[in-house]
Coordinates of C-alpha atoms in Angstrom, one line a residue:
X46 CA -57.1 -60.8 -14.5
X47 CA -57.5 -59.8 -10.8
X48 CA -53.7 -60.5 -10.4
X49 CA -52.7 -58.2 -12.8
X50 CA -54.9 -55.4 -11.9
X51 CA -53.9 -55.8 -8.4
X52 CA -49.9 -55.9 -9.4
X53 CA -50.8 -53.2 -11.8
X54 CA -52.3 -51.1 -8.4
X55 CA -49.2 -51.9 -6.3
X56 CA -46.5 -50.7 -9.4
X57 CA -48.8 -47.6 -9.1
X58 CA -49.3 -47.0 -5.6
X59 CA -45.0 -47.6 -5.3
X60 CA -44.7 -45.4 -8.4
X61 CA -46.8 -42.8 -6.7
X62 CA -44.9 -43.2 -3.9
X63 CA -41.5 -42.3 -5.7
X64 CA -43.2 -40.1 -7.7
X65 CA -44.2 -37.6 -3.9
X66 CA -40.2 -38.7 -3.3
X67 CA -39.1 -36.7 -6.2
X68 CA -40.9 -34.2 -6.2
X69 CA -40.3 -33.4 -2.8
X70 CA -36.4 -33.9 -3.4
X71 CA -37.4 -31.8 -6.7
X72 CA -38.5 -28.8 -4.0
X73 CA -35.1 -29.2 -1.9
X74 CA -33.1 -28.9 -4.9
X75 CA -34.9 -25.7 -5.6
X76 CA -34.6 -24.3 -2.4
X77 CA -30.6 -25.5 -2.5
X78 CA -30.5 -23.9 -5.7
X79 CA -32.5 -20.4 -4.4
X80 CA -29.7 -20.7 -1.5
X81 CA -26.6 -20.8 -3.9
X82 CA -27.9 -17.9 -5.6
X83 CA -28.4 -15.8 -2.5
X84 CA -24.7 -17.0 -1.6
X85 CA -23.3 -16.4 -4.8
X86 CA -25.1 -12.6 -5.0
X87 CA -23.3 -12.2 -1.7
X88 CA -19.8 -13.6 -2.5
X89 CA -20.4 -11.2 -5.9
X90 CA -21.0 -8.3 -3.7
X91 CA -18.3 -9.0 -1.3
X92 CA -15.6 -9.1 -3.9
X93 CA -17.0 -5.7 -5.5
X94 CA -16.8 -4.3 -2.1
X95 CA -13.6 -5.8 -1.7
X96 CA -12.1 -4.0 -5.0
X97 CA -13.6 -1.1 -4.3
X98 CA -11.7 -0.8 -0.9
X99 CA -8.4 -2.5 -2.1
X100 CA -9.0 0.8 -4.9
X101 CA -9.5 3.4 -1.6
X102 CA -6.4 2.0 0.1
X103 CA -4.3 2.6 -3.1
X104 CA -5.5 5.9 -3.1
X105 CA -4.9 6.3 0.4
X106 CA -1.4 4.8 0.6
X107 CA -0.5 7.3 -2.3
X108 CA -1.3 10.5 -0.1
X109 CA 0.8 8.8 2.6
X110 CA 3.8 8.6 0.2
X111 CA 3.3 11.8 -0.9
X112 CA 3.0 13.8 2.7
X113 CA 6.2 11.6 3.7
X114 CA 8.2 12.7 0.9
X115 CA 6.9 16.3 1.7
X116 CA 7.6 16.0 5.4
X117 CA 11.2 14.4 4.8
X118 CA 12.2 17.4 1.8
X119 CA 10.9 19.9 4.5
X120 CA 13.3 18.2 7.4
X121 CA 15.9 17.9 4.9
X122 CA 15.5 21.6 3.9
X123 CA 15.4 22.8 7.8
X124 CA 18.7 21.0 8.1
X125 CA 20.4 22.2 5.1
X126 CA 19.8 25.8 5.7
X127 CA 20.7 25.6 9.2
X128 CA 24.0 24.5 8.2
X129 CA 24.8 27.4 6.5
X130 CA 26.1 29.3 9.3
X131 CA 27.7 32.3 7.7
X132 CA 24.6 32.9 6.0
X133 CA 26.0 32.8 2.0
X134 CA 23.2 30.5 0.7
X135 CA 26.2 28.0 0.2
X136 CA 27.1 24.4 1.7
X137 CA 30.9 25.1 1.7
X138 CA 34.1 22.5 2.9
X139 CA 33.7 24.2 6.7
X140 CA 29.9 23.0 6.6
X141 CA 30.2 20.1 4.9
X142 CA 31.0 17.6 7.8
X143 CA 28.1 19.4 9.8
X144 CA 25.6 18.9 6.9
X145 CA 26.6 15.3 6.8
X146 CA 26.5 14.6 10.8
X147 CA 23.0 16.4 10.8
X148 CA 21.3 14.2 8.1
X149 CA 23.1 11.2 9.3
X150 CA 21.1 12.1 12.6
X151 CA 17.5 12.5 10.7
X152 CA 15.9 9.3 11.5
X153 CA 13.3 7.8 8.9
X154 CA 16.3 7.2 6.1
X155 CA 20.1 6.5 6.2
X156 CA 22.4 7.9 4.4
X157 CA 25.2 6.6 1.8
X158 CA 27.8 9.4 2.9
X159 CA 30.7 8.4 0.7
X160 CA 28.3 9.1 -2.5
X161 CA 27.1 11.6 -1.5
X162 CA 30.2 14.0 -0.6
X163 CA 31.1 12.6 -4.4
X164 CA 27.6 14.3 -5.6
X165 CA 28.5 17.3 -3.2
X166 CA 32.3 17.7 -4.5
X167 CA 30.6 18.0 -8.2
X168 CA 28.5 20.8 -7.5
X169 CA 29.2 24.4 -6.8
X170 CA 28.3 24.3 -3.3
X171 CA 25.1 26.2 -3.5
X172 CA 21.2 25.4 -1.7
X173 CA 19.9 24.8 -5.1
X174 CA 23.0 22.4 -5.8
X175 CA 22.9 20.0 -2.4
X176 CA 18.6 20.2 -3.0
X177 CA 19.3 18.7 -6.4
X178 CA 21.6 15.8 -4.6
X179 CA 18.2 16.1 -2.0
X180 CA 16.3 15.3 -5.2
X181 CA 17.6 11.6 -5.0
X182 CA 15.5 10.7 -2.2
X183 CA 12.4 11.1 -4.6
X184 CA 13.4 9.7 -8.0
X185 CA 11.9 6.1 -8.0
X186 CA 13.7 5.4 -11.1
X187 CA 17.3 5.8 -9.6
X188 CA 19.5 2.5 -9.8
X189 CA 19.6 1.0 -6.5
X190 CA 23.8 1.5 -6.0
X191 CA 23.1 4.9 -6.9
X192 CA 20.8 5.9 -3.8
X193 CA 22.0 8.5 -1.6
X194 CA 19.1 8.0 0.8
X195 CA 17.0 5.0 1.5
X196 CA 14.0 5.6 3.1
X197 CA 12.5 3.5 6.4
X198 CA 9.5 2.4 6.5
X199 CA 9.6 3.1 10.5
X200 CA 10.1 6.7 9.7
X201 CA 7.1 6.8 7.3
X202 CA 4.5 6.2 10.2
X203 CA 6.2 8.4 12.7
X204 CA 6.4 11.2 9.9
X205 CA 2.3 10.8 9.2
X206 CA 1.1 9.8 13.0
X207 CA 3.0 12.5 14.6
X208 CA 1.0 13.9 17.2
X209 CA 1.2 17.1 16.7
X210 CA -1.0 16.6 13.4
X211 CA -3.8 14.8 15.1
X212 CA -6.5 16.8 16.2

């Protein structure tokens, strides 16, 4: 019977062994555990932070598009109505060619001249006529062949970083 109680006292002194094993593998797990959840709070907060930036550059990237279609109608506009040399609100066949030269010269978009003299010749000549062919330039829905001016993405940042508009 000694034998037996003294295996019995080794199984249990081994057992309590594995037993302190496990439980102190028990409290690493726990504190592996605590450290995933700090992690995946973070990674949570990151990507919500990440949205809500991805959102403000949208938003951002929008104004830009807008205050380079503004700045280009504007230089178009200049252009037009400097043309007009003999002052009769009209883009006539002795303008025409100068008209054409001038916006070819605008850097920021090019031009597809051949379509647009075809636009021109349909009109009746007038500013409100050549700023509806001008329209083109902002109409995202026009066919790709049918684009009188394609815009450069070059021209885009020199438009908004001019220096003249920073402080």
């Amino acid at each position: 019977m000694k034998g037996e109680a003294k295996k019995l006292e080794s199984a249990n002194k081994k057992l309590a062994k594995k037993n302190k094993k496990l439980k102190k593998g028990v409290e690493r797990l726990k504190k592996l555990k605590e450290s995933f959840d700090v992690i995946t709070d973070q990674q949570g907060q990151s990507t919500e932070m990440l949205e809500k930036q991805l959102e403000e550059f949208k938003k951002i990237q929008e104004k830009i598009e807008a205050n380079v279609e503004t700045k280009v109608i504007q230089n178009l506009i200049s252009v037009i109505t400097t043309t007009d040399k003999d002052g009769d609100y009209e883009v006539d066949e002795n303008e025409i060619s100068q008209l054409v030269d001038r916006l070819n010269a605008i850097e920021g978009f090019t031009l597809n001249e051949k379509l647009f003299r075809q636009k021109w010749k349909k009109t009746d000549h007038s500013f409100g006529a050549v700023l509806e062919i001008v329209q083109n330039l902002m109409d995202a829905n026009v066919p790709e062949k049918e684009n009188i001016f394609k815009m450069s993405m070059k021209m885009s940042q020199r438009l908004i970083f001019k220096k003249e508009d920073s402080p």
